[in-house]
XYZ file of C-alpha atoms in Angstrom:
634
model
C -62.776 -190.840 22.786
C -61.367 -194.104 24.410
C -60.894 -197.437 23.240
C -59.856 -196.305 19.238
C -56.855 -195.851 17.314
C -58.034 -192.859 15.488
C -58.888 -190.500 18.394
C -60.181 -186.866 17.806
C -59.100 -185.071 21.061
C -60.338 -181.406 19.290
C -58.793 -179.637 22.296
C -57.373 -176.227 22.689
C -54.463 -174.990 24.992
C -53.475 -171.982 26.005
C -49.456 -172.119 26.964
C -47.655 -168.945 28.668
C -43.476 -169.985 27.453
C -40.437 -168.078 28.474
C -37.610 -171.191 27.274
C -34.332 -171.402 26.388
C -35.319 -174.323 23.921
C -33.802 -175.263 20.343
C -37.128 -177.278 19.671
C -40.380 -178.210 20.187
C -41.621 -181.994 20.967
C -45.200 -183.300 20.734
C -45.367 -186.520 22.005
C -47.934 -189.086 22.261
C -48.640 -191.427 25.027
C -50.831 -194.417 25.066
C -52.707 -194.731 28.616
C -51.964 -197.574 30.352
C -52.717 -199.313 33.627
C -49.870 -198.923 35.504
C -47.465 -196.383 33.389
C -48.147 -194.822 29.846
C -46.534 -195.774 26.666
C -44.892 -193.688 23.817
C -46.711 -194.298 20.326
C -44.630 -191.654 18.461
C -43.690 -187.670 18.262
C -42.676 -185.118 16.279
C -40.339 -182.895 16.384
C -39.788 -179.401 15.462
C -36.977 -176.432 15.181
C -37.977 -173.868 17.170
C -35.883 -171.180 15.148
C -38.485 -172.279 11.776
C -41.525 -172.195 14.509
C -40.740 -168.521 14.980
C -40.797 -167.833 11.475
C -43.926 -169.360 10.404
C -45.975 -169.355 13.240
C -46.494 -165.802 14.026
C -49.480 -165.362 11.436
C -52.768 -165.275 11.261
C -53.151 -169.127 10.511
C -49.666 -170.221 11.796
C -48.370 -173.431 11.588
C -50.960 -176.076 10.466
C -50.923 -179.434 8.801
C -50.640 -183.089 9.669
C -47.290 -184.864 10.431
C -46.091 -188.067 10.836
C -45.171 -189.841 14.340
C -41.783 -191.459 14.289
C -39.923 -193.039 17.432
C -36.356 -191.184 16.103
C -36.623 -188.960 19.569
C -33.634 -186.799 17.668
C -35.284 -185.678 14.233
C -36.317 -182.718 13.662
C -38.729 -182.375 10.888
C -38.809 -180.037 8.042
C -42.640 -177.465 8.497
C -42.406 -177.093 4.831
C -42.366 -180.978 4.393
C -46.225 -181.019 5.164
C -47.083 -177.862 3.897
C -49.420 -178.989 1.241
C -51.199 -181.912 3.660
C -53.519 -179.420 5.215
C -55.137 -179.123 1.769
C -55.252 -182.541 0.250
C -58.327 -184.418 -0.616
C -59.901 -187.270 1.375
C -57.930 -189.844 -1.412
C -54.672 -188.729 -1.713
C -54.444 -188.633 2.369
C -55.559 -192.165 2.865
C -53.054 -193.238 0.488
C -50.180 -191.119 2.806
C -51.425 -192.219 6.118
C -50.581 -195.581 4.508
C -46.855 -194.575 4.449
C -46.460 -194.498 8.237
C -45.776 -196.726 10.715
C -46.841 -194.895 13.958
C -49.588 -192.345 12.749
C -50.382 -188.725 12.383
C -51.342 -186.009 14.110
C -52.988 -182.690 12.844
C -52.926 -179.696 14.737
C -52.538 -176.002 14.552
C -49.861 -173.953 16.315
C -50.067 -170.039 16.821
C -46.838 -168.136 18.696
C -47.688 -164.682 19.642
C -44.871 -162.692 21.535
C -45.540 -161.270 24.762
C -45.360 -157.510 23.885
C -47.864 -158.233 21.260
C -50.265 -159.569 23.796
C -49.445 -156.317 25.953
C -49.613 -153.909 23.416
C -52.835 -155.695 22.061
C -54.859 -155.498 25.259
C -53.802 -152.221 25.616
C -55.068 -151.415 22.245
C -58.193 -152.926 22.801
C -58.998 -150.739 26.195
C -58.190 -148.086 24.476
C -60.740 -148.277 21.900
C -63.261 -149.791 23.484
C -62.675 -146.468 26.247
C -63.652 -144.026 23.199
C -66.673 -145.974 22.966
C -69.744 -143.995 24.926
C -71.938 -147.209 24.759
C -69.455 -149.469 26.877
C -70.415 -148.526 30.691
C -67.501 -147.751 32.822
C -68.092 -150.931 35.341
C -67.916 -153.385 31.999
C -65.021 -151.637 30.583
C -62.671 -152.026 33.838
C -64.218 -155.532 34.472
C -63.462 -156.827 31.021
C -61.160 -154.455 29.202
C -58.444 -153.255 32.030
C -54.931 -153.963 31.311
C -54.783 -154.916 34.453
C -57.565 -157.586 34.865
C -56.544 -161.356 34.213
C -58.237 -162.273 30.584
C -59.999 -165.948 29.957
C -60.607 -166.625 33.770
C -62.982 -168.648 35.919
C -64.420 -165.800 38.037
C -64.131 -162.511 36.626
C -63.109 -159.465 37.366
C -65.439 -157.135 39.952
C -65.201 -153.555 40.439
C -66.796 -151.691 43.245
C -65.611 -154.395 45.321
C -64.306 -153.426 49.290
C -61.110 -154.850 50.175
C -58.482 -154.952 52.934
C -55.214 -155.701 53.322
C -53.366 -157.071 56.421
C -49.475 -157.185 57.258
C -50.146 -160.037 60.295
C -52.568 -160.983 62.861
C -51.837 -157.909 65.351
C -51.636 -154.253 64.545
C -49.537 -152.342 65.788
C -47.061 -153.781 68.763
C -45.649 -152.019 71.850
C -43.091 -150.876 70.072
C -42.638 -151.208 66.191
C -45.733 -150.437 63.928
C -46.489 -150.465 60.370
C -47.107 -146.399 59.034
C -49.993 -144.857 57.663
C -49.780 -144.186 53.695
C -51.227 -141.281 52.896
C -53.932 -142.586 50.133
C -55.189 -139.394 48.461
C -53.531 -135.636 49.328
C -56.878 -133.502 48.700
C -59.227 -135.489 50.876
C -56.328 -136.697 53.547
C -57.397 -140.369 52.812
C -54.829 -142.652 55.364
C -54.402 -146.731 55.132
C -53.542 -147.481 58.524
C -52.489 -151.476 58.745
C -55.255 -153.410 60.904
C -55.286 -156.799 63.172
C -56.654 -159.068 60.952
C -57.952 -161.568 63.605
C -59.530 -158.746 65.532
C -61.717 -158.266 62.032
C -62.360 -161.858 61.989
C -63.515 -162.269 65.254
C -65.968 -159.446 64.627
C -67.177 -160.731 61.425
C -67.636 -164.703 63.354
C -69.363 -163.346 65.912
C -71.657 -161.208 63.570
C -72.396 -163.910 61.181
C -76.446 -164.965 61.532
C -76.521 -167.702 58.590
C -73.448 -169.248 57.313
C -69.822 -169.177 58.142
C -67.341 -171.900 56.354
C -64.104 -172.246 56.412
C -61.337 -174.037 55.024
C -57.670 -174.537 56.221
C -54.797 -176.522 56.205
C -54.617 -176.571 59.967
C -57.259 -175.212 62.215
C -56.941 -175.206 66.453
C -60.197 -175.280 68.181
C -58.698 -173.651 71.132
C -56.954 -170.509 69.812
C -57.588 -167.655 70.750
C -58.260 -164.686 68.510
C -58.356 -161.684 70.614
C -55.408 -161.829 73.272
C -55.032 -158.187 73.474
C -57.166 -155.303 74.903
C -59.925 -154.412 77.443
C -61.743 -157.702 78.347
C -60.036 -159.752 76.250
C -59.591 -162.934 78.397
C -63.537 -163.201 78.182
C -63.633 -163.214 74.367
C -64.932 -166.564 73.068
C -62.036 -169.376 72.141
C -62.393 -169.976 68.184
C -64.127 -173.475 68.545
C -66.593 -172.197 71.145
C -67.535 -169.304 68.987
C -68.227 -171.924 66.106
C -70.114 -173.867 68.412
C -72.536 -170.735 69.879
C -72.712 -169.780 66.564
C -74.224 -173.442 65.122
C -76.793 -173.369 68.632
C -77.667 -170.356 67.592
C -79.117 -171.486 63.754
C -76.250 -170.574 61.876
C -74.400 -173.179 59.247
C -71.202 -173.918 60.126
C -68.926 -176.109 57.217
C -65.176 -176.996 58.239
C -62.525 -178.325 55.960
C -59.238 -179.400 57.098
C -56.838 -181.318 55.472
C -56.786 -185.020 55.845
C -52.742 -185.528 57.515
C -51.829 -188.719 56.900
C -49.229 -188.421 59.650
C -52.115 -188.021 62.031
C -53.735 -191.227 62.282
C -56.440 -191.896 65.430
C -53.542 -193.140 67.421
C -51.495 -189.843 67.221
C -53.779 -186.848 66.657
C -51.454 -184.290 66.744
C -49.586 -185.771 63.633
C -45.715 -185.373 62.055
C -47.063 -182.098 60.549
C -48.278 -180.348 63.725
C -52.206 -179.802 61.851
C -54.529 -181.256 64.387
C -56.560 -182.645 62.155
C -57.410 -185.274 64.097
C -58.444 -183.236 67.687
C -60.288 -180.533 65.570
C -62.606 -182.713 64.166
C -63.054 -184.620 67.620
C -63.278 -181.495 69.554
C -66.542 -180.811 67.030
C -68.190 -184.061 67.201
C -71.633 -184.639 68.326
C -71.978 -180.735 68.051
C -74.015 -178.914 65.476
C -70.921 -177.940 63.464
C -69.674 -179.912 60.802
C -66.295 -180.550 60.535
C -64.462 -182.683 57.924
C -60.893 -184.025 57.152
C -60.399 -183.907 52.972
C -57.895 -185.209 51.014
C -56.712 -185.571 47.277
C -58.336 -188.333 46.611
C -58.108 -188.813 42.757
C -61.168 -188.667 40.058
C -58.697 -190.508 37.563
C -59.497 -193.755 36.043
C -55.880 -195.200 36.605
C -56.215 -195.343 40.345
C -54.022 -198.256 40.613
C -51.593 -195.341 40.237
C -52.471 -193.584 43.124
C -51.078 -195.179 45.799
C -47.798 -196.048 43.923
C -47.160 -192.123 43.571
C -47.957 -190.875 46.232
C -51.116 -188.561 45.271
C -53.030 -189.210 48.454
C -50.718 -187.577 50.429
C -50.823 -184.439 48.526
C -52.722 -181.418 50.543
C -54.517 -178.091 49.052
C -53.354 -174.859 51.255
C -55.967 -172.766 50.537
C -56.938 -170.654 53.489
C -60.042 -169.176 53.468
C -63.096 -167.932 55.688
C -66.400 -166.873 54.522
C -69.505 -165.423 56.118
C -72.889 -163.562 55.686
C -73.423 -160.070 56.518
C -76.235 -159.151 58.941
C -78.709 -157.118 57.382
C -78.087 -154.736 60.173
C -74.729 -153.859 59.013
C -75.351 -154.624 54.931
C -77.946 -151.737 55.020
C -75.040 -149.433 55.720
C -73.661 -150.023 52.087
C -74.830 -148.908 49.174
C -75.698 -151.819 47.652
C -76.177 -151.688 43.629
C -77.796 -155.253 42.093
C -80.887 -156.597 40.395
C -83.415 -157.026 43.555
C -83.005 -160.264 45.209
C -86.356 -162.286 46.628
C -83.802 -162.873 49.939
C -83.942 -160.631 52.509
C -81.738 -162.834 54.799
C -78.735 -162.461 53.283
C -77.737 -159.082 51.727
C -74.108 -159.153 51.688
C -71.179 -161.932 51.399
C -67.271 -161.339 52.988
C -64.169 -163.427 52.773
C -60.994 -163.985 54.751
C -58.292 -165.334 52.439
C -54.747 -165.578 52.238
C -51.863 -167.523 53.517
C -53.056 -167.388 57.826
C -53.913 -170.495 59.083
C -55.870 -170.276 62.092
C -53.779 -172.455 64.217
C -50.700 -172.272 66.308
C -48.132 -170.031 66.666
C -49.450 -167.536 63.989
C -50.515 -165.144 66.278
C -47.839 -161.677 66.189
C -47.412 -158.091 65.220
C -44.540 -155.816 64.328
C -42.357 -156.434 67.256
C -41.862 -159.623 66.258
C -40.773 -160.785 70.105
C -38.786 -164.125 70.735
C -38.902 -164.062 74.383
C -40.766 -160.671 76.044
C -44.709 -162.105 74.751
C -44.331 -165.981 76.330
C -46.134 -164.574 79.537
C -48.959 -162.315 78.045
C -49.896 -163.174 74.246
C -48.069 -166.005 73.534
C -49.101 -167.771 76.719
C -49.884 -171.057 76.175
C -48.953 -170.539 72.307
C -45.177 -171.664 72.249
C -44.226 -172.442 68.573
C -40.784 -173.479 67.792
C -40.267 -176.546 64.871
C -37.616 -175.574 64.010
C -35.233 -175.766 66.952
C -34.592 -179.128 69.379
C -36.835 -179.079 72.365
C -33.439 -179.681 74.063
C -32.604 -176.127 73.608
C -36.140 -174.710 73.560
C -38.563 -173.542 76.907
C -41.686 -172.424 76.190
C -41.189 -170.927 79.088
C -38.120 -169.047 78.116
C -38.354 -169.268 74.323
C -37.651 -168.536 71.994
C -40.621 -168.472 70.310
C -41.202 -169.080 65.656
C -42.066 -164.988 64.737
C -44.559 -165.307 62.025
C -45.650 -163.368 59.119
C -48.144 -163.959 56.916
C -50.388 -161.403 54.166
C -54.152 -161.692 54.021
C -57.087 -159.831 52.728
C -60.869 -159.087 53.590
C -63.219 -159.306 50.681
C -66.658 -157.451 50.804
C -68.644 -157.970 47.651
C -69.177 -159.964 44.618
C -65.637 -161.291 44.888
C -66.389 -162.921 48.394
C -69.205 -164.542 46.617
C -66.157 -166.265 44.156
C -64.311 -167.255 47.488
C -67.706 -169.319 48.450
C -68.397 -170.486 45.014
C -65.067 -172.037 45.765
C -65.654 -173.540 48.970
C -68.942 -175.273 47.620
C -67.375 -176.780 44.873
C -64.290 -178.701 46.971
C -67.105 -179.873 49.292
C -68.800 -181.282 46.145
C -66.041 -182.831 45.642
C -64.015 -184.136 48.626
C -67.326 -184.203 51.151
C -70.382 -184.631 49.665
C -73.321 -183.948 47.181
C -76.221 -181.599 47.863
C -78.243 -184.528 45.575
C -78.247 -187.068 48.354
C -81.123 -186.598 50.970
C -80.220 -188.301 55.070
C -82.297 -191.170 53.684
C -79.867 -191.801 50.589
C -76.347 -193.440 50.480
C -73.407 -192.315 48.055
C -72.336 -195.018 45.680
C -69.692 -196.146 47.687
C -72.268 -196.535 50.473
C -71.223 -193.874 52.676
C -74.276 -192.449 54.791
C -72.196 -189.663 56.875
C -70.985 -188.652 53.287
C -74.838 -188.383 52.079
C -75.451 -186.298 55.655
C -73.111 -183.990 54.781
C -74.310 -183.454 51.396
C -77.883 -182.807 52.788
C -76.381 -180.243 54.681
C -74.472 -178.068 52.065
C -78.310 -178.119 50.428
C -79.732 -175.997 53.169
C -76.838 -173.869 52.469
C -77.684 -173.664 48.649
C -81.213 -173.115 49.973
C -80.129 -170.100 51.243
C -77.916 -168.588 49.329
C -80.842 -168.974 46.360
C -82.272 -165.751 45.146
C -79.329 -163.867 47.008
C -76.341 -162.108 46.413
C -74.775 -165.486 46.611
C -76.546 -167.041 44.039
C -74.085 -167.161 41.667
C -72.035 -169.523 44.086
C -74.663 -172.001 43.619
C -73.790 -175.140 41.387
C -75.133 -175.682 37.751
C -76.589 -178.831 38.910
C -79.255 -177.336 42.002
C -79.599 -174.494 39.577
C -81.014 -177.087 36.969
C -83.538 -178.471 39.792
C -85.306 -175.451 40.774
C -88.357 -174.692 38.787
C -88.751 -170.748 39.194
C -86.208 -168.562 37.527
C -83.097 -167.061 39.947
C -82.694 -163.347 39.389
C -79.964 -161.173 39.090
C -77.152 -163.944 39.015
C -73.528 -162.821 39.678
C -74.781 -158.737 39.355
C -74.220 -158.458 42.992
C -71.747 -154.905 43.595
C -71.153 -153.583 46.816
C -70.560 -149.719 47.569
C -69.643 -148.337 51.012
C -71.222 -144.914 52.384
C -69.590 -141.965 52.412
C -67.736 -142.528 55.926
C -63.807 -142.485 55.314
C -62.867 -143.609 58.698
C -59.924 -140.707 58.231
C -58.389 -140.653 61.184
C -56.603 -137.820 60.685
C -53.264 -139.039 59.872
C -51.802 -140.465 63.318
C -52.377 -143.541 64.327
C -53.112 -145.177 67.608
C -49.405 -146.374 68.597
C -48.091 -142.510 67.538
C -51.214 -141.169 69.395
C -49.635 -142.906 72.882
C -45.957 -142.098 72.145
C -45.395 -145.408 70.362
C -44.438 -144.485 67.448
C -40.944 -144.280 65.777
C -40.535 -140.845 66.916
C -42.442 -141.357 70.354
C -44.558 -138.554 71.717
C -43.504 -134.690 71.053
C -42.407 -134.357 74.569
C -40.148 -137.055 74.253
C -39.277 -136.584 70.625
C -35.545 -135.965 71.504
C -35.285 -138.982 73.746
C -33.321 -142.401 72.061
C -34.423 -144.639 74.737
C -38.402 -143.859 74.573
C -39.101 -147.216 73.167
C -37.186 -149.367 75.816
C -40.039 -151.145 77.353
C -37.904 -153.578 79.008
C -38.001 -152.102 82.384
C -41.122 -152.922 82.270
C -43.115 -155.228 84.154
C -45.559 -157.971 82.749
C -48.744 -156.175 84.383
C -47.336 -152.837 83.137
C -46.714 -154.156 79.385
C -50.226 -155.754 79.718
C -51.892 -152.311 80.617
C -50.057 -150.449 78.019
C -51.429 -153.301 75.069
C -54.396 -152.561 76.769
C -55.215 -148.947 76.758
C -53.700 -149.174 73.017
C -56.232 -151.313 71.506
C -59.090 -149.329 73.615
C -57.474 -146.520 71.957
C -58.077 -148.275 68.840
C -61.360 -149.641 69.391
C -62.549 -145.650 70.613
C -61.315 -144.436 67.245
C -63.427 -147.588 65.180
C -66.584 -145.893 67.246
C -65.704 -142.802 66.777
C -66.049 -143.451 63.020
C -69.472 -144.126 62.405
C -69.048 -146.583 59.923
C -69.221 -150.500 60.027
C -66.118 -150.627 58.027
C -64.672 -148.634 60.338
C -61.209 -146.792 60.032
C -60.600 -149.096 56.804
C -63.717 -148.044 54.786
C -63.514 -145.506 51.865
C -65.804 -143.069 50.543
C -67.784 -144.412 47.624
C -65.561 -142.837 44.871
C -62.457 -144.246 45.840
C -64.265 -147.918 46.144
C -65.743 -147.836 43.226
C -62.112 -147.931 41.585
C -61.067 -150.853 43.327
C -61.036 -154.268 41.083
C -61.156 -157.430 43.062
C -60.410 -161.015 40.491
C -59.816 -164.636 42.435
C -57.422 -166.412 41.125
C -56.636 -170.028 42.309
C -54.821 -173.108 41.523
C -56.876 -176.412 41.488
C -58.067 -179.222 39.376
C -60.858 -181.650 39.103
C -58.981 -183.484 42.084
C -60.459 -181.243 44.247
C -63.007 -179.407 42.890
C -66.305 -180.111 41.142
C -65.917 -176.948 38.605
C -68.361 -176.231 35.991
C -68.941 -178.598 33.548
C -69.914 -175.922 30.700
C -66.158 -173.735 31.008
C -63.542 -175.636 28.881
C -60.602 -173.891 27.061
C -58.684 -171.861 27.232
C -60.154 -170.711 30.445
C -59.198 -174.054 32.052
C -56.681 -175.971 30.900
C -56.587 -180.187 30.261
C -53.957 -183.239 31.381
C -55.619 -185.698 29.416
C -59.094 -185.268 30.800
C -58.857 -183.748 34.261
C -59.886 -179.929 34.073
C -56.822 -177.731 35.909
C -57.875 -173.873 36.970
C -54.281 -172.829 37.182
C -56.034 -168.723 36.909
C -53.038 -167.791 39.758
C -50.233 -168.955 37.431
C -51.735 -166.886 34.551
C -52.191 -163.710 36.953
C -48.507 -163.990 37.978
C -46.969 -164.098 34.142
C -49.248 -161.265 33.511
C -48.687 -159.254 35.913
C -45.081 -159.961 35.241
C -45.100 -158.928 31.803
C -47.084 -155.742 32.058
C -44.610 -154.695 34.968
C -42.464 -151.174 33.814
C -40.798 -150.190 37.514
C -40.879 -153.093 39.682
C -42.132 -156.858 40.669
C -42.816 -157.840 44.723
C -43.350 -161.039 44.900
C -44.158 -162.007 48.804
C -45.169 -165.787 48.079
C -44.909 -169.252 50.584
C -44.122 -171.000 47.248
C -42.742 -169.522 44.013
C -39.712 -170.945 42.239
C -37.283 -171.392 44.916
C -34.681 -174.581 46.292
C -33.146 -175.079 42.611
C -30.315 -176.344 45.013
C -32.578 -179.596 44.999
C -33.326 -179.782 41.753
C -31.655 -182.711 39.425
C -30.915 -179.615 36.875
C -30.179 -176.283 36.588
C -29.190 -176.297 40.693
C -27.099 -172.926 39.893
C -30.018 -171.140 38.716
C -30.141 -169.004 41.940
C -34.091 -169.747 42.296
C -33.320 -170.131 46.315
């Protein structure tokens, strides 16, 4: 409550700690228009909050606010105030000067928290009422507790190592999955996927990037290739053609109209131009704030801030969703049976296009042709003729299933936010007056439209929900199961199938140089990438399955768990009024999903043999930091 001097806040917080600390500070501010004030703190040891705060009730009560910053107070001091009656606490509160604050504080050590959820599966295992999908969803030692989106099992997922699999040369192996049925991961191109999954796409497709180039070019290898579809031009057949197409990119404010391209290299400018007066819609968004104090905002910087998530998401023909076993309460919608999702760190832009040869100089002619990336060398010593060339890497995954359908719920809610409402018709203007703001809104309805009494439903907002008059069935019960097809391939991949391998063909298995392409010519490199993707592409028909050569059986998908985790706040997102605490956590009232950071101190914790960590952003450059620079977090 604002505007009082005896606020009730009544808020809860959830706090992972791992701190050297000798004590523990609350302070309170006072919000003002320009910077907040200090009213008063306490202060406590940490070495007495260990002590007493590891009970059932632990440390409770209601202390006094001084403006001393360096005394500590005494817990047993206010041990009796959590007890007094309504006259003998008036006449304390008299006896301060700055207030008092009344809270409760629990500590619970990690291994408790482990050993507890363990504890918990366990028992809940022995029970024969608990079906097996609820007990992995909500149970699992491994699932993320008091999340946004939950946990889904039966989920299909993939994993990709980079754009291209495999190179000329180098390739990622095949992991033997399961001994007794000869199950083999072999590593896929993950823009070969998503080109098949754009161009199969009848309703919706969104996507949302922190730079996105019209003009690339997904498929650059294999028979026909140069007559595949650039990315824009497949967005723009696909909106002719009926189908919703949504576009985020961030809002560079290095890219004004004058220089599209912008410091950043994003495009942000040209993508949404090359889009305009076309049937897809394409918008810039920034972090604008949802803050009262927006005087703030420019002072600080907060408009300049961006959002990297990555992410694609599209419908799954009927055609191809009838080849899964699909398991859900039955949906009125027979457009849309299935929802998939592209996300992870590839942005579909520049220079991220490689494999596991990793070339600086050899690829400028054939797949990096007009693709030269280099920041971070002078163009005085660059060619992009010559090279070298930026190698890239970057992980990403393939969704199938209810999951995908958290990856949308996603999308809709930052376009609530940062684009428009579904509540404003073409006729209607925002408050701020903003009719191409209302148009866009009116758009994302005929997406909600569609998505209603779907597998998607449950990515539809509480407040459409709330408008529709007939009741939605079978809301966020949506599991996906593929057939029986294992795409095995038998063990040996494409590349070793052609003598590419690490050990080359067996004719040549006692020959060092049988990877030395470099006597090579171009047309002669380009015919060998060529007959080993239509190697590839042979053994994805060969398999029978829409999946292809990454599907499992039904048995082994049904294990799989899929959770989204993010990191994101009301900035950006519209999220669900009716979640609070300690799902979501508060700074003063703006709602933060910080799920991811959660996931990765769990996951940390519950670790016995080993932690990879393959992260953009973690800890790192504590050699910038104003303290602790000798922490080695580089």
């Amino acid at each position: 409550k604002k505007g009082t001097f005896n606020p009730t806040w009544r808020e809860l917080f959830s706090l992972d700690v791992c701190h050297d600390a000798q004590r523990l500070t609350l302070r309170i501010y006072d919000n003002g228009l320009f910077e907040d004030h200090v009213l008063g703190q306490v202060s406590f040891s940490v070495a007495q909050l260990l002590q007493q705060s590891q009970g059932a009730s632990g440390v409770q009560g209601e202390f006094q606010l001084v403006r001393r910053r360096k005394l500590i107070e005494n817990l047993d001091t206010y041990a009796g105030a959590w007890t007094e009656d309504r006259k003998a606490k008036r006449e304390r509160r008299k006896t301060s000067k700055y207030g008092w604050i009344s809270f409760r504080l629990r500590f619970t050590p990690a291994t408790v928290l482990i050993s507890r959820q363990l504890n918990v599966y366990t028992a809940k295992k022995k029970n024969p009422k608990i079906k097996e999908k609820k007990l992995v969803e909500q149970y699992h030692p491994n699932v993320v507790q008091n999340t946004y989106f939950r946990a889904h099992r039966g989920d299909h997922y993939i994993l990709y190592q980079g754009t291209h699999q495999p190179g000329l040369v180098a390739q990622l192996p095949d992991i033997l999955l399961d001994a007794e049925t000869n199950s083999v991961f072999s590593a896929r191109s993950y823009w070969s996927d998503l080109y098949a999954a754009l161009s199969e796409a009848e309703h919706f497709i969104c996507i949302s990037g922190w730079a996105i180039n019209p003009h690339l070019r997904l498929i650059r290898t294999g028979p026909d290739h140069e007559s595949r579809q650039s990315l824009g031009q497949l967005l723009k057949d696909k909106a002719d053609n009926g189908c919703l197409v949504f576009i985020t990119v961030w809002d560079d404010p290095s890219a004004p109209d004058s220089y599209r391209i912008g410091l950043n290299g994003t495009l942000n400018e040209k993508v949404v131009e090359y889009f305009d007066h076309s049937k897809v819609i394409c918008v810039r968004v920034s972090r604008s704030t949802k803050r009262s104090d927006k005087l703030r905002v420019g002072a600080d910087g907060t408009s300049t801030y961006l959002h990297g998530q990555k992410a694609i998401i599209m419908d799954i023909k009927p055609s191809n969703a009838a080849r899964l076993q699909i398991k859900h309460r039955r949906h009125r919608n027979s457009k849309i049976q299935a929802v998939g999702a592209f996300v992870g760190s590839m942005d579909l832009t520049n220079g991220r296009f490689d494999d596991p040869d990793k070339t600086l100089f050899g690829s400028l002619k054939r797949a990096h042709k007009n693709d030269f990336y280099q920041p971070c060398l002078p163009a005085a010593v660059t060619n992009r003729n010559k090279g070298p060339r930026l190698p890239w890497h970057d992980v990403s995954a393939r969704i199938t299933g209810a999951g995908a359908v958290d990856v949308l719920k996603n999308f809709i809610e930052r376009w609530h936010r940062q684009v428009g409402s579904h509540r404003f018709s073409t006729q209607q203007t925002c408050c701020t007056g903003n009719v191409t703001w209302a148009k866009h809104g009116y758009k994302m309805r005929e997406l909600l439209k569609l998505l209603k009494n779907s597998p998607g439903e449950s990515a539809l907002p509480q407040s459409f929900l709330d408008e529709a008059k007939d009741h939605i069935v079978g809301r966020a019960e949506t599991v996906l199961r593929l057939g029986d097809s294992s795409g095995n391939t038998g063990g040996q991949s494409a590349a070793s199938a052609l003598g590419l391998g690490r050990g080359g063909s067996a004719d040549d298995a006692d020959d060092d140089d049988d990877d030395d392409l470099s006597d090579m010519s171009e047309e002669e490199l380009q015919d060998l990438q060529n007959d080993l993707d239509e190697l590839i592409e042979e053994e994805r028909q060969r398999s029978g399955s829409w999946n292809a050569t990454f599907s499992t059986d039904s048995k082994q998908n049904a294990d799989k768990v899929v959770q989204v985790l993010r990191s994101i706040d009301e900035d950006c997102a519209r999220l669900d009024k009716r979640v609070h605490a300690p799902v979501l956590m508060f700074d003063k009232d703006l709602k933060i999903d910080n799920s991811l950071h959660r996931a990765l101190v769990h996951h940390i914790r519950n670790a016995q043999h080993f932690v990879y960590l393959e992260t953009e952003h973690f800890i790192g450059s504590s050699h910038l930091w104003s303290e602790e620079k000798g922490s080695g977090a580089n």
